[in-house]
Every structure is written in C-alpha cells, then in structure tokens.
Amino acid sequence: MAVSTNYELKMGPATRESFGKALVELGKTNPNIVVCDADLSKSTNTNFFAKEFPERFFQCGIAEANMVAVGSGLSAAGKVAFVSSFSAFVLNKGFEQLRVTAAYPNVNLKVVGTHSGISIGEDGPSQMSIEDLSLACNLPGFTVLSPADDASMKAAIHLAAEHKGPVFVRAGRVKTPLIYPEGTPFRIGGSHELLTGGDLAILANGLLVAEAIKAAVQLDSEGISARVIDLYSIKPIDREAIDRAARECGAIVVAEEHLKDTGIGARVAQVAAETTPCIMEFVGIDNTYAESGTPEAVVEKYGLLAKDIAAAARKALARKK
Amino acid sequence: MNKTSNPADLAEISKRVRRHIIEMITAAKSGHPGGSLSATELVVTLFFDTMRHDPANPKWADRDHFILGKGHACPVLYSTMAECGYTPIDQLNTFRRLGSIYQGHPDVRFIPALEASTGSLGQGLSIGLGMALAARLDHRPSRTYVVLGDGEIQEGQVWEAAMFASFHKLDNLACIVDYNKIQLDGFVEDIMPLEPLADKWKSFGWHVIEINGHDIPAVQAAFAEAATVKGKPTVILAHTVKGKGVSFMENNPKWHGTAPSKEECELALKELA
Ligand SMILES: Cc1ncc(C[n+]2csc(CCOP(=O)(O)OP(=O)(O)O)c2C)c(N)n1
C-alpha cells in the first residue's frame, strides 16, 4: 500500500529530537519508564526527559558499558529502561554488556543509539557508527528498528516501550525530511511500500529512505518504474515484502547508511535466497571508515545519495535484461 | 623548530596557539574550544620544552610519544604541532572540512606524525601503556605522555589501565589529567564527581603531582619531577579552567562543543592579542 504518491519531503526534525520528545510522552503515561544517558543528554535529547522527570533520569557519566548493564538491572527489576548515547559508543563499548546482560537473559532493555551513520559529518570516524545495525542484529532476541523520519521514530519508541524484550532503535543527528503523516501505523516486523513500481524495488531504511524516493522520481523520468520500500523493521525483517519485491520486480537495490558488507543488504539477500532469488545491487559504505566534513559533503563522497541509488538501479536493470 | 625553556616564550607560544584554536573552530563552525583552551599550556610545554621529538623526523625511534586521550581537544594539538613545523599553519582553518588533514578528531591516516587516532574517550592511556612497554623492551629512552579529560576518566578502562601501569612499574609514562571541572552535559561535580581524585590515583599505585595547569614553571617542574620518579607511573592532576584565556568562555559548559560566531571570534582574539 502506498502511503502517499506525492512526497513533498519537507524538512523535519532530526530523529534524535523525535526520540527525545517521544520519551517525554511515554514518561507522562508510564511511570515505569526510566532513562539513562552517558554525558551526552544534550545531544541524544534525553535531556527533555531529564528536565520533565528528573527522578527517573540517571546520569551515568562517560561510562557506557556500566550504563548498559545498569539499564539491564533496572529492566530486570521491572522498569522499562531506555539507555542512550551515540550509537558508536553504546553499541561498541557496551556490546559485551548488551550480549550478556540484555540479549542472553532476554531482559526488557531499550537501547537508542543516536548520531548513527556518517551523516554526523564533522566529528569524523571515531563518532560515526557504520556497524551498529549489524552488531544489534548479532544479538539474538533483540528487535532492531531504523526509522526514517519524525513520525516513524516516535512510533518506534512507542513500539519499543510496549514490546516485551530487548530493542535497539537507531537515530540520526541531522534534520530529516518528513515522509509519514502523524498517526501512520507501524509494527515490529513490518515495512511500508512508499511508491509502487514494477521494474525494480529499492529497499531502504533511515536517512536513505528519502534518497530512495528521490531516486525513484529520477528513474520515473527515465521511464523506469521503481517500487520504494521503507524497511524500518530490521529485525525481524519483513520477509513477505522482500519475497514479493523479488517475485514481482525481479531486481532489488538495498540502500543503507551502514557498512555494505555486513548491513541490511546481506540480510535482504539471505531472505531473497531463501524465497525468490533475484538480481541485487547494494548502496552503502564500502569497507572503509569515512572522514570529517559537512554532512552533505560526507554522504556525497561516500556514495549515499539519490544519484548513487539511481545508478545502482540502472545497473540492476541492465543485469536483469 | 626552536625549543625553549623560557616560560615567557612558552606563554607567548600559548597565546598564538589559543588564537589558532579560536580561528580554526570559528572557520569550521564546529569543534570544541573549551577543552582545547584548558590544555594549552600543558601541550605547548610538552612540545616546546619537555619532549624529545623532531618534526623533521617524526618517526625517530627514540622520540617521546604524545597521546591526546581527549581527542575532541585536537585544535590545541594541531595548532601546537603546526607551530612546531609538523604541519602547515596556513591550513589550520580547513579544520573539519572534507579532505583536510585537520580532521574532527586526531586521525593518523591524515597526519602520520600523530601517535594515535583518538576520539572515543577512555582508550588513550591504554595505548600509551603499550608504547611505554615497547620502549622499555627495546631499551629506548622514549617517554610517553598522555593527556586525559576529567570527564574521560569516568571510563572504567582508565582504571583498568591505572592498575596495569603500576603493576608493570611503567615509570617511563606520565598521565596528565586536564582537571577543568567541566564535561559535556555540565559540571563534573553534577555529572559524576571524581573526588578524592589524588587519593584514587595514589591507591592505584601512582605518584601524584597536583599543579595549576596554566602556571608554566609549575608545569615544567611537574614534568621534570615525573622523569625522576622510579618504579611507578606518575599522574599530574593539572587544575585548569575550561575556556581559559577567553573571558566569556571561561568556566562555562556552553563552550564545550560550540563554535564562536564571527563576532565572538573577534572579541576572543582581542582578548588574546
Ligand atoms: C566514549 C565516548 N563517549 C562519549 C563521547 C562524547 N564526548 C565528547 S567530549 C565529551 C566530554 C568530555 O569531557 P572531558 O573529558 O572532561 O573533556 P574536556 O572537558 O577537557 O573537554 C563527551 C561525553 C566520546 N567522545 N567518547
């Protein structure tokens, strides 16, 4: 189902801001929600919650591994704990803790990594997370969500809070175009077909969803009809939608702000191999760390724009013939 | 490069470095002025007086090693290294731009004379310990200096490193804590207090020196004392002021990671004239 056929892509807030606001909403109705942050609350926007509910906010200092396990303890004791930091720090520094204190005992911990991908720009590779979705998917039992805009991030945070079990949600630093009207339904394991099309399907998540829409518009002007799917639920992934795209289009492009080799492309390929094998091309970060620059310059240099998706689509179509 | 032990010269170089810091962060429209300005005398004294190093031969085996654990403060390191002659001064204002050697955090891919790529807090001391061990194994005179932020030492890894250093009697390493009392979200006191800090390091087996980190003769004396301590590592707790040298930045958490506007830059440069 196409949510809309005409996307204005008006600029909206950064998904970290949507996350911060959703936490406050949740805090109002659910007294069990508690939040931990590691000296980045001004950046992750958990400071909104801290201001509103200071007694339910725990400042952990610059100590992410400890924060993750403290969050697990809070959740094991009946709270719904959200722990947040830059994605690069909470997942990389906290990975062993996520594995042993949250995933393995199936603890109801919610992890939100902000400043994901390379679109943080100026800070450079030490703060860029290009492997976070892969790491999170390497935690059995974890639900992994990567929303694209304001409405989908707010929905994801509510889904995370309602779901029983560990969840990772990926958020970004930069402002993001609006894709969904407020109130659009989302579900764990779901996806949204944003544009119908039959020549090929572009599957994207996060920041690259808007780029995929722009690429489809470009391709349309060349007489190519591209289906665009927002794979906001990374795990579980929407096998049905992938199978249908493979069957009906015969070619798939996966676009993501993540290392290409270990990202969602590989997961989509696995599903296609198990259901309907088809031609595939991949847009992502190619086995490298990026560098400092403005967000615009960095995503352009590392090939994450609509033009890169369109080029991959043409390549896929050429192979299909 | 012209090394100097004259505190007046070092103060003059520090002033130039502070001007570079302000200018490059203004040009980049992003970066971390507060923690760069607080560490200026520490880094300048190391590079211009204390350390054995040669900008013409950055991989000289017997050189001393410098690691900036708090990598976000790289404007102070870039400016000081540029003043030493390692890298071009006239490119400092390309800081944080695509293709610039002056990356947002120290990146050895772009400046091979850097000893480590830092930016994820808490790991610099451990890297320094590895370098100190290697120097001892190879019978090299190299000493290793690691500058950490006070917020940074909240990372558990720092205390794993602290235990390791005294067990292995790494007296060829000095750790300097830039104790400016502010981190990202606010004052250290409100985020995760560290006191009694000297007692913590002492109980981990370190020789502890406490100084005013802006008092150049005291900084020089601390590095000299550290070099004489045998059988244990030394930590210098350098009490500093975040944003030092620019009145409106001093002791204000806002200036942790905010770039000055053009007008603010001019005001700051006037104060640093
Ligand atoms: C592991 C890690 N967590 C979080 C951050 C984000 N961060 C950058 S600077 C900073 C505060 C650092 O405070 P401090 O060490 O006191 O540095 P200074 O005040 O000297 O600038 C934080 C939390 C980071 N770079 N690395």
Coordinates of C-alpha atoms and ligand atoms in Angstrom, one line a residue:
Chain A
M1 CA 0.0 0.0 0.0
A2 CA 1.4 3.4 -0.9
V3 CA 1.1 5.8 2.0
S4 CA 1.2 8.7 -0.5
T5 CA 2.2 9.1 -4.1
N6 CA 3.4 12.6 -3.8
Y7 CA 6.2 13.2 -1.4
E8 CA 7.0 16.8 -0.6
L9 CA 9.9 15.7 1.6
K10 CA 9.6 18.8 3.7
M11 CA 12.4 19.1 6.2
G12 CA 11.5 17.8 9.6
P13 CA 13.4 17.4 12.9
A14 CA 16.3 15.1 13.5
T15 CA 15.2 11.7 14.6
R16 CA 17.1 12.1 17.9
E17 CA 14.8 15.1 18.6
S18 CA 11.7 12.9 17.8
F19 CA 13.2 10.3 20.1
G20 CA 13.6 12.8 23.0
K21 CA 10.0 14.0 22.5
A22 CA 8.6 10.5 22.4
L23 CA 10.3 9.7 25.7
V24 CA 8.6 12.6 27.4
E25 CA 5.2 11.4 26.0
L26 CA 5.9 7.9 27.3
G27 CA 7.1 9.2 30.6
K28 CA 3.7 11.0 31.2
T29 CA 1.6 7.9 30.8
N30 CA 4.0 5.2 32.0
P31 CA 5.6 5.8 35.4
N32 CA 7.8 2.7 34.8
I33 CA 9.8 4.4 32.1
V34 CA 13.4 5.3 33.3
V35 CA 16.2 6.8 31.2
C36 CA 20.0 6.5 31.4
D37 CA 22.5 8.6 29.5
A38 CA 26.3 8.8 29.4
D39 CA 27.2 12.6 29.4
L40 CA 25.5 13.1 26.0
S41 CA 22.0 14.0 27.1
K42 CA 22.2 17.4 25.3
S43 CA 23.0 15.6 22.1
T44 CA 20.8 12.5 22.4
N45 CA 17.9 14.7 23.6
T46 CA 17.3 12.6 26.6
N47 CA 17.7 16.0 28.4
F48 CA 14.0 16.6 27.5
F49 CA 13.0 13.6 29.7
A50 CA 15.6 14.6 32.4
K51 CA 14.0 18.0 32.7
E52 CA 10.5 16.6 32.9
F53 CA 11.2 13.6 35.2
P54 CA 14.5 14.2 37.0
E55 CA 13.8 11.4 39.5
R56 CA 13.5 8.9 36.7
F57 CA 16.6 10.1 34.8
F58 CA 20.0 8.6 35.7
Q59 CA 23.2 10.4 34.6
C60 CA 25.9 7.7 34.2
G61 CA 28.9 9.9 33.2
I62 CA 31.2 8.9 30.4
A63 CA 30.9 5.1 31.1
E64 CA 28.7 3.4 28.5
A65 CA 29.4 -0.2 29.4
N66 CA 28.4 0.4 33.0
M67 CA 25.3 2.3 31.8
V68 CA 24.1 -0.6 29.6
A69 CA 24.4 -3.1 32.5
V70 CA 22.7 -0.7 34.9
G71 CA 19.9 -0.4 32.4
S72 CA 19.6 -4.2 32.3
G73 CA 19.4 -4.3 36.1
L74 CA 16.7 -1.6 36.1
S75 CA 14.7 -3.6 33.5
A76 CA 15.3 -6.9 35.2
A77 CA 13.8 -5.3 38.3
G78 CA 10.6 -4.3 36.5
K79 CA 11.4 -0.9 35.0
V80 CA 11.3 -0.1 31.3
A81 CA 14.8 1.3 31.0
F82 CA 16.0 3.3 28.0
V83 CA 19.7 3.7 27.7
S84 CA 21.1 6.1 25.2
S85 CA 24.3 7.5 23.8
F86 CA 25.9 8.0 20.4
S87 CA 25.3 4.7 18.5
A88 CA 29.0 4.2 18.1
F89 CA 29.6 4.3 21.9
V90 CA 26.6 2.5 23.3
L91 CA 26.9 -0.4 20.9
N92 CA 30.7 -0.7 20.6
K93 CA 31.6 0.0 24.2
G94 CA 28.5 -1.7 25.6
F95 CA 28.4 -4.7 23.3
E96 CA 29.5 -7.4 25.7
Q97 CA 27.1 -6.0 28.3
L98 CA 24.3 -5.9 25.7
R99 CA 25.1 -9.5 24.9
V100 CA 25.3 -11.0 28.4
T101 CA 23.1 -8.7 30.5
A102 CA 20.3 -8.0 28.0
A103 CA 20.2 -10.3 25.0
Y104 CA 21.1 -13.7 26.5
P105 CA 18.8 -13.4 29.6
N106 CA 16.1 -11.7 27.4
V107 CA 15.9 -8.6 29.5
N108 CA 13.4 -5.8 28.7
L109 CA 16.1 -3.2 27.9
K110 CA 15.6 -0.4 25.3
V111 CA 18.8 0.9 23.6
V112 CA 18.7 4.0 21.5
G113 CA 21.8 4.9 19.5
T114 CA 21.8 8.5 18.2
H115 CA 24.3 10.1 15.7
S116 CA 24.3 6.9 13.7
G117 CA 25.9 6.6 10.3
I118 CA 28.3 9.0 8.7
S119 CA 25.9 11.9 8.3
I120 CA 27.1 13.3 11.7
G121 CA 29.7 14.9 9.4
E122 CA 32.4 17.0 11.1
D123 CA 33.2 14.8 14.1
G124 CA 34.6 12.1 11.9
P125 CA 35.0 8.3 12.1
S126 CA 35.5 7.8 15.9
Q127 CA 31.9 9.0 16.5
M128 CA 30.4 7.5 13.3
S129 CA 28.6 4.2 13.6
I130 CA 28.7 2.3 10.4
E131 CA 28.4 -1.2 12.0
D132 CA 25.7 -0.7 14.6
L133 CA 22.8 -2.4 12.8
S134 CA 24.9 -5.4 12.1
L135 CA 26.0 -5.5 15.8
A136 CA 22.5 -5.2 17.0
C137 CA 21.3 -7.9 14.7
N138 CA 24.1 -10.1 16.2
L139 CA 22.2 -10.1 19.5
P140 CA 19.6 -13.0 19.4
G141 CA 16.3 -11.8 20.8
F142 CA 16.9 -8.2 20.0
T143 CA 14.3 -6.3 18.0
V144 CA 16.1 -3.7 15.7
L145 CA 14.4 -0.7 14.3
S146 CA 15.8 2.0 12.0
P147 CA 13.1 4.7 11.4
A148 CA 13.4 7.3 8.7
D149 CA 11.6 10.4 10.0
D150 CA 9.8 12.1 12.8
A151 CA 6.5 10.1 12.8
S152 CA 8.2 6.8 12.3
M153 CA 10.7 7.5 15.1
K154 CA 8.0 8.4 17.6
A155 CA 6.1 5.3 16.6
A156 CA 9.3 3.2 17.0
I157 CA 9.9 4.5 20.5
H158 CA 6.4 3.7 21.5
L159 CA 6.7 0.2 19.9
A160 CA 9.9 -0.3 21.8
A161 CA 8.3 0.6 25.1
E162 CA 5.3 -1.7 24.5
H163 CA 7.3 -4.7 23.3
K164 CA 8.5 -7.2 25.9
G165 CA 12.1 -7.9 25.2
P166 CA 15.3 -6.0 24.3
V167 CA 15.1 -3.4 21.5
F168 CA 17.6 -1.3 19.6
V169 CA 16.5 1.8 17.8
R170 CA 18.8 3.8 15.5
A171 CA 18.5 7.6 15.4
G172 CA 20.4 10.3 13.5
R173 CA 21.9 13.6 14.1
V174 CA 20.8 15.7 11.1
K175 CA 17.4 17.0 10.2
T176 CA 15.4 14.5 8.2
P177 CA 12.7 15.0 5.6
L178 CA 9.1 14.2 6.6
I179 CA 7.8 11.1 5.0
Y180 CA 4.8 9.9 7.0
P181 CA 1.8 11.7 8.2
E182 CA 1.3 11.7 12.0
G183 CA -0.6 8.6 13.1
T184 CA 0.7 6.2 10.3
P185 CA 0.7 2.7 11.8
F186 CA 4.0 0.9 12.3
R187 CA 4.6 -2.6 13.6
I188 CA 7.6 -4.7 14.6
G189 CA 8.4 -6.9 11.6
G190 CA 6.6 -4.5 9.2
S191 CA 7.6 -2.3 6.3
H192 CA 5.9 0.4 4.2
E193 CA 5.7 0.4 0.4
L194 CA 6.1 4.1 -0.2
L195 CA 6.0 4.1 -4.0
T196 CA 4.5 1.3 -6.2
G197 CA 6.5 0.1 -9.1
G198 CA 7.4 -3.0 -11.0
D199 CA 10.7 -2.7 -12.8
L200 CA 12.7 -3.0 -9.6
A201 CA 12.4 -2.4 -5.9
I202 CA 14.5 -0.1 -3.7
L203 CA 14.6 -1.2 -0.1
A204 CA 16.0 1.4 2.3
N205 CA 16.0 2.4 5.9
G206 CA 16.7 5.5 7.9
L207 CA 18.2 8.5 6.1
L208 CA 18.3 6.7 2.8
V209 CA 14.5 6.3 2.6
A210 CA 14.1 9.9 1.4
E211 CA 17.0 9.4 -1.0
A212 CA 15.3 6.3 -2.4
I213 CA 12.1 8.3 -3.1
K214 CA 14.2 11.0 -4.9
A215 CA 15.9 8.3 -6.9
A216 CA 12.6 6.7 -7.9
V217 CA 11.4 10.1 -9.1
Q218 CA 14.5 10.4 -11.2
L219 CA 14.1 6.9 -12.6
D220 CA 10.5 7.5 -13.3
S221 CA 11.5 10.4 -15.6
E222 CA 13.7 7.8 -17.5
G223 CA 10.7 5.5 -17.9
I224 CA 11.8 3.2 -15.1
S225 CA 9.2 2.3 -12.5
A226 CA 10.8 1.7 -9.1
R227 CA 9.0 0.4 -6.0
V228 CA 10.3 2.0 -2.8
I229 CA 10.0 0.2 0.5
D230 CA 10.9 1.5 3.9
L231 CA 12.4 -1.5 5.8
Y232 CA 12.1 0.3 9.1
S233 CA 12.0 -3.0 11.0
I234 CA 15.4 -4.5 10.5
K235 CA 14.8 -7.4 12.8
P236 CA 12.5 -9.1 12.5
I237 CA 12.6 -8.2 8.8
D238 CA 9.5 -8.2 6.6
R239 CA 10.2 -11.4 4.6
E240 CA 6.8 -11.2 2.9
A241 CA 7.6 -7.8 1.4
I242 CA 11.1 -8.9 0.3
D243 CA 9.7 -12.0 -1.3
R244 CA 7.0 -10.1 -3.1
A245 CA 9.5 -7.4 -4.3
A246 CA 11.8 -10.2 -5.7
R247 CA 8.9 -12.0 -7.4
E248 CA 7.1 -9.0 -8.8
C249 CA 10.1 -6.8 -9.8
G250 CA 12.9 -9.3 -10.3
A251 CA 15.5 -6.8 -9.2
I252 CA 16.3 -5.3 -5.8
V253 CA 18.5 -2.4 -4.7
V254 CA 19.2 -2.1 -1.0
A255 CA 20.4 1.3 0.3
E256 CA 21.6 2.0 3.8
E257 CA 23.9 4.3 5.8
H258 CA 26.0 1.4 7.0
L259 CA 28.8 -0.9 6.0
K260 CA 27.7 -2.6 2.9
D261 CA 29.3 -6.0 3.6
T262 CA 27.5 -6.6 6.9
G263 CA 24.4 -4.5 6.6
I264 CA 20.8 -4.9 5.7
G265 CA 21.7 -5.7 2.1
A266 CA 23.2 -9.0 3.3
R267 CA 20.0 -9.8 5.3
V268 CA 17.7 -9.0 2.4
A269 CA 19.9 -11.1 0.1
Q270 CA 19.6 -14.0 2.6
V271 CA 15.8 -13.7 2.6
A272 CA 15.7 -13.5 -1.2
A273 CA 17.9 -16.5 -1.5
E274 CA 15.5 -18.4 0.8
T275 CA 12.4 -17.3 -1.1
T276 CA 12.8 -15.8 -4.6
P277 CA 16.5 -15.3 -5.7
C278 CA 16.8 -12.2 -7.8
I279 CA 19.3 -9.6 -9.2
M280 CA 20.5 -7.4 -6.4
E281 CA 22.7 -4.3 -6.1
F282 CA 23.8 -2.6 -2.9
V283 CA 24.4 1.0 -1.9
G284 CA 26.3 1.5 1.4
I285 CA 29.7 2.3 2.8
D286 CA 32.3 0.2 1.0
N287 CA 34.7 -1.4 3.5
T288 CA 36.1 1.9 4.8
Y289 CA 35.9 4.4 7.6
A290 CA 34.7 7.8 6.4
E291 CA 36.2 11.2 7.4
S292 CA 35.3 14.7 8.6
G293 CA 33.3 17.1 6.5
T294 CA 29.9 18.7 6.4
P295 CA 27.2 16.0 6.5
E296 CA 26.3 16.8 2.9
A297 CA 29.9 16.5 1.7
V298 CA 30.5 13.3 3.6
V299 CA 27.4 11.5 2.4
E300 CA 28.1 12.6 -1.2
K301 CA 31.7 11.4 -1.1
Y302 CA 30.8 8.0 0.4
G303 CA 28.0 7.5 -2.1
L304 CA 24.8 7.7 -0.2
L305 CA 22.7 10.0 -2.3
A306 CA 19.7 9.5 -4.6
K307 CA 22.1 9.6 -7.6
D308 CA 24.0 6.6 -6.2
I309 CA 20.8 4.7 -5.7
A310 CA 19.6 5.5 -9.2
A311 CA 23.0 4.4 -10.6
A312 CA 22.7 1.1 -8.8
A313 CA 19.1 0.7 -10.1
R314 CA 20.2 1.2 -13.7
K315 CA 23.0 -1.4 -13.1
A316 CA 20.5 -3.9 -11.7
L317 CA 18.1 -3.3 -14.6
A318 CA 21.0 -3.8 -17.1
R319 CA 21.8 -7.1 -15.5
K320 CA 18.1 -8.1 -15.4
K321 CA 17.9 -7.9 -19.3
Chain B
M1 CA 61.9 24.0 15.4
N2 CA 63.1 26.3 18.2
K3 CA 62.6 24.7 21.5
T4 CA 62.6 26.9 24.6
S5 CA 62.6 26.5 28.4
N6 CA 61.8 30.2 28.9
P7 CA 58.4 30.5 30.5
A8 CA 57.8 33.9 28.8
D9 CA 58.4 32.3 25.4
L10 CA 56.2 29.4 26.2
A11 CA 53.5 31.8 27.3
E12 CA 53.8 33.7 24.0
I13 CA 53.5 30.4 22.0
S14 CA 50.5 29.5 24.1
K15 CA 48.8 32.8 23.2
R16 CA 49.4 32.1 19.5
V17 CA 48.1 28.6 19.9
R18 CA 44.9 29.9 21.6
R19 CA 44.4 32.3 18.7
H20 CA 44.7 29.4 16.2
I21 CA 42.2 27.4 18.3
I22 CA 39.6 30.2 18.2
E23 CA 40.2 30.9 14.5
M24 CA 40.0 27.3 13.3
I25 CA 36.9 26.4 15.3
T26 CA 35.2 29.6 14.0
A27 CA 36.1 28.7 10.5
A28 CA 34.9 25.2 10.9
K29 CA 31.7 26.4 12.5
S30 CA 32.0 23.4 14.8
G31 CA 34.5 21.9 17.3
H32 CA 35.5 22.1 21.0
P33 CA 37.0 25.3 22.2
G34 CA 36.7 24.8 26.0
G35 CA 38.9 21.8 26.4
S36 CA 41.4 23.0 23.9
L37 CA 42.0 26.2 25.7
S38 CA 42.3 24.5 29.1
A39 CA 45.0 22.2 27.9
T40 CA 47.1 24.8 26.0
E41 CA 50.0 25.4 28.5
L42 CA 50.2 21.6 29.1
V43 CA 50.5 20.7 25.4
V44 CA 52.7 23.7 24.5
T45 CA 55.2 23.0 27.3
L46 CA 55.4 19.3 26.3
F47 CA 56.1 20.0 22.6
F48 CA 58.3 23.1 23.0
D49 CA 60.2 22.2 26.2
T50 CA 59.8 18.8 27.7
M51 CA 59.5 16.2 24.9
R52 CA 62.3 14.8 22.8
H53 CA 61.0 14.9 19.3
D54 CA 61.9 16.1 15.8
P55 CA 59.3 17.5 13.4
A56 CA 61.8 16.8 10.5
N57 CA 61.9 13.1 11.6
P58 CA 58.5 12.3 13.2
K59 CA 59.2 8.5 13.3
W60 CA 62.5 8.9 15.1
A61 CA 62.6 5.7 17.2
D62 CA 63.9 7.4 20.4
R63 CA 61.3 10.1 20.3
D64 CA 58.9 10.7 23.2
H65 CA 55.3 9.8 22.5
F66 CA 52.3 12.1 23.0
I67 CA 48.7 10.9 23.0
L68 CA 45.7 13.2 23.4
G69 CA 43.1 10.9 25.0
K70 CA 40.5 13.6 24.9
G71 CA 40.7 13.7 21.1
H72 CA 38.0 16.3 20.7
A73 CA 40.5 18.9 22.0
C74 CA 42.6 18.3 18.9
P75 CA 42.6 22.0 17.9
V76 CA 45.3 22.5 20.7
L77 CA 47.3 19.6 19.4
Y78 CA 47.0 20.6 15.7
S79 CA 48.0 24.2 16.5
T80 CA 50.9 23.2 18.6
M81 CA 52.2 20.7 16.1
A82 CA 51.8 23.2 13.3
E83 CA 53.8 25.8 15.4
C84 CA 56.5 23.1 15.8
G85 CA 56.6 22.7 12.0
Y86 CA 54.9 19.3 11.6
T87 CA 52.0 20.5 9.5
P88 CA 51.1 23.8 7.7
I89 CA 49.9 26.6 9.8
D90 CA 48.1 28.2 6.9
Q91 CA 45.8 25.1 6.6
L92 CA 44.6 25.2 10.2
N93 CA 41.4 26.9 9.0
T94 CA 40.5 23.9 6.9
F95 CA 39.7 22.1 10.2
R96 CA 36.8 19.6 9.9
R97 CA 36.4 20.1 6.2
L98 CA 36.3 17.2 3.7
G99 CA 39.9 16.3 2.7
S100 CA 41.5 18.4 5.4
I101 CA 44.4 16.8 7.3
Y102 CA 42.9 18.5 10.3
Q103 CA 40.1 16.0 11.0
G104 CA 37.5 16.5 13.6
H105 CA 39.4 14.1 15.9
P106 CA 43.1 13.1 15.6
D107 CA 43.4 10.7 12.7
V108 CA 46.7 9.1 11.9
R109 CA 45.6 8.4 8.3
F110 CA 45.8 12.1 7.7
I111 CA 48.7 13.1 9.9
P112 CA 51.1 10.2 10.3
A113 CA 53.1 12.1 12.9
L114 CA 50.2 11.7 15.3
E115 CA 50.7 8.7 17.6
A116 CA 47.1 7.6 17.9
S117 CA 43.6 8.1 16.4
T118 CA 41.5 9.1 19.4
G119 CA 38.0 10.5 19.9
S120 CA 36.3 7.6 21.7
L121 CA 37.1 8.6 25.2
G122 CA 38.9 6.3 27.7
Q123 CA 41.4 4.5 25.5
G124 CA 44.4 6.8 25.2
L125 CA 46.0 5.8 28.4
S126 CA 46.0 2.1 27.5
I127 CA 47.6 2.8 24.1
G128 CA 50.2 4.9 25.9
L129 CA 51.0 2.0 28.2
G130 CA 51.6 -0.2 25.2
M131 CA 54.0 2.3 23.8
A132 CA 55.8 2.6 27.2
L133 CA 56.1 -1.1 27.5
A134 CA 57.6 -1.3 24.0
A135 CA 60.1 1.4 24.7
R136 CA 61.2 -0.5 27.8
L137 CA 61.5 -3.8 25.9
D138 CA 63.6 -2.1 23.3
H139 CA 65.7 -0.2 25.8
R140 CA 64.7 3.1 24.2
P141 CA 64.8 6.3 26.3
S142 CA 61.3 7.3 24.9
R143 CA 58.9 8.7 27.5
T144 CA 55.2 8.6 26.9
Y145 CA 52.8 11.5 27.8
V146 CA 49.0 11.0 27.8
V147 CA 46.6 13.9 28.3
L148 CA 43.1 12.8 29.6
G149 CA 40.0 14.8 30.3
D150 CA 38.5 14.8 33.8
G151 CA 35.2 13.5 32.3
E152 CA 37.1 11.0 30.3
I153 CA 38.5 9.3 33.4
Q154 CA 34.9 8.2 34.3
E155 CA 35.5 5.4 31.7
G156 CA 36.2 2.1 33.5
Q157 CA 39.0 1.4 31.1
V158 CA 41.1 4.2 32.5
W159 CA 41.1 2.5 35.9
E160 CA 42.0 -0.9 34.3
A161 CA 44.9 1.0 32.7
A162 CA 45.8 2.6 36.0
M163 CA 46.1 -0.8 37.7
F164 CA 48.1 -2.2 34.9
A165 CA 50.6 0.7 34.8
S166 CA 51.6 0.5 38.5
F167 CA 51.8 -3.4 38.4
H168 CA 54.1 -3.1 35.4
K169 CA 56.1 -0.2 37.1
L170 CA 55.8 1.9 34.0
D171 CA 57.9 4.9 35.2
N172 CA 58.5 6.0 31.6
L173 CA 54.9 7.2 31.3
A174 CA 53.2 10.3 32.7
C175 CA 49.5 10.8 32.5
I176 CA 48.2 14.3 32.7
V177 CA 44.5 14.9 33.8
D178 CA 43.2 18.2 32.4
Y179 CA 41.1 18.9 35.5
N180 CA 38.9 21.7 34.2
K181 CA 35.9 20.5 36.2
I182 CA 33.5 20.5 33.2
Q183 CA 32.4 17.8 30.8
L184 CA 29.8 17.8 28.1
D185 CA 26.4 17.8 29.9
G186 CA 27.7 20.2 32.6
F187 CA 30.0 20.4 35.7
V188 CA 31.8 17.1 36.6
E189 CA 30.5 17.7 40.2
D190 CA 26.9 17.3 38.9
I191 CA 27.5 14.5 36.4
M192 CA 29.8 12.1 38.2
P193 CA 32.1 13.5 40.8
L194 CA 35.7 12.3 40.9
E195 CA 37.0 13.4 44.3
P196 CA 39.1 12.5 46.2
L197 CA 40.9 12.2 43.0
A198 CA 44.5 12.3 44.2
D199 CA 43.7 9.6 46.7
K200 CA 42.2 7.4 44.0
W201 CA 45.4 7.6 41.8
K202 CA 47.6 7.1 44.9
S203 CA 45.6 4.0 45.9
F204 CA 46.2 2.6 42.4
G205 CA 49.9 2.9 43.0
W206 CA 50.7 6.1 41.1
H207 CA 53.0 9.0 42.0
V208 CA 50.7 12.0 42.1
I209 CA 51.6 15.7 41.4
E210 CA 49.0 18.4 41.7
I211 CA 49.6 21.7 39.9
N212 CA 47.9 24.8 38.4
G213 CA 47.9 23.7 34.7
H214 CA 48.2 27.3 33.5
D215 CA 51.3 28.0 35.6
I216 CA 54.1 27.3 33.1
P217 CA 57.0 26.9 35.6
A218 CA 54.8 24.6 37.7
V219 CA 54.0 22.5 34.5
Q220 CA 57.7 22.3 33.7
A221 CA 58.6 21.3 37.2
A222 CA 55.9 18.6 37.2
F223 CA 57.3 17.0 34.0
A224 CA 60.8 17.2 35.4
E225 CA 59.7 15.6 38.7
A226 CA 57.9 12.8 36.8
A227 CA 61.1 11.9 34.9
T228 CA 62.9 11.3 38.2
V229 CA 60.3 9.0 39.8
K230 CA 61.4 5.4 39.6
G231 CA 59.3 2.2 39.8
K232 CA 55.9 3.7 39.3
P233 CA 53.9 5.8 36.9
T234 CA 53.2 9.5 37.5
V235 CA 49.9 11.3 37.1
I236 CA 49.8 15.1 37.0
L237 CA 46.5 16.5 38.2
A238 CA 46.5 19.8 36.3
H239 CA 43.9 22.1 37.7
T240 CA 42.7 24.2 34.8
V241 CA 39.9 26.5 33.7
K242 CA 37.8 25.3 30.7
G243 CA 37.9 28.0 28.1
K244 CA 40.9 29.7 29.6
G245 CA 42.0 32.9 28.1
V246 CA 38.6 34.0 26.7
S247 CA 36.6 35.6 29.4
F248 CA 33.2 34.7 28.1
M249 CA 34.2 31.1 27.6
E250 CA 35.9 30.5 30.9
N251 CA 34.2 28.0 33.2
N252 CA 31.0 27.9 31.1
P253 CA 29.8 24.4 30.0
K254 CA 28.2 26.0 26.9
W255 CA 31.7 26.3 25.3
H256 CA 32.5 22.6 25.5
G257 CA 31.4 22.0 21.9
T258 CA 30.1 25.2 20.5
A259 CA 31.8 27.3 17.8
P260 CA 32.1 31.0 18.3
S261 CA 30.3 33.3 15.8
K262 CA 32.4 35.8 13.8
E263 CA 31.7 38.5 16.4
E264 CA 32.5 36.2 19.3
C265 CA 35.7 35.2 17.5
E266 CA 36.7 38.8 17.1
L267 CA 36.0 39.5 20.8
A268 CA 38.1 36.4 21.8
L269 CA 41.0 37.4 19.5
K270 CA 41.1 40.9 21.1
E271 CA 41.5 39.3 24.5
L272 CA 44.3 37.1 23.1
A273 CA 46.1 40.0 21.3
Ligands
LIG1 C1 33.4 7.0 24.7 C2 32.9 8.4 24.4 N1 31.7 8.7 25.0 C3 31.2 9.9 24.8 C4 31.9 10.8 24.0 C5 31.3 12.2 23.6 N2 32.0 13.3 24.3 C6 32.9 14.0 23.6 S1 33.7 15.1 24.6 C7 32.8 14.6 26.0 C8 33.0 15.2 27.3 C9 34.5 15.1 27.7 O1 34.7 15.7 28.9 P1 36.2 15.9 29.4 O2 36.9 14.5 29.3 O3 36.2 16.5 30.8 O4 36.9 16.8 28.3 P2 37.1 18.4 28.4 O5 36.2 19.0 29.4 O6 38.5 18.6 28.8 O7 36.8 18.9 27.0 C10 31.9 13.6 25.6 C11 31.0 12.9 26.6 C12 33.1 10.4 23.4 N3 33.8 11.2 22.6 N4 33.6 9.2 23.7

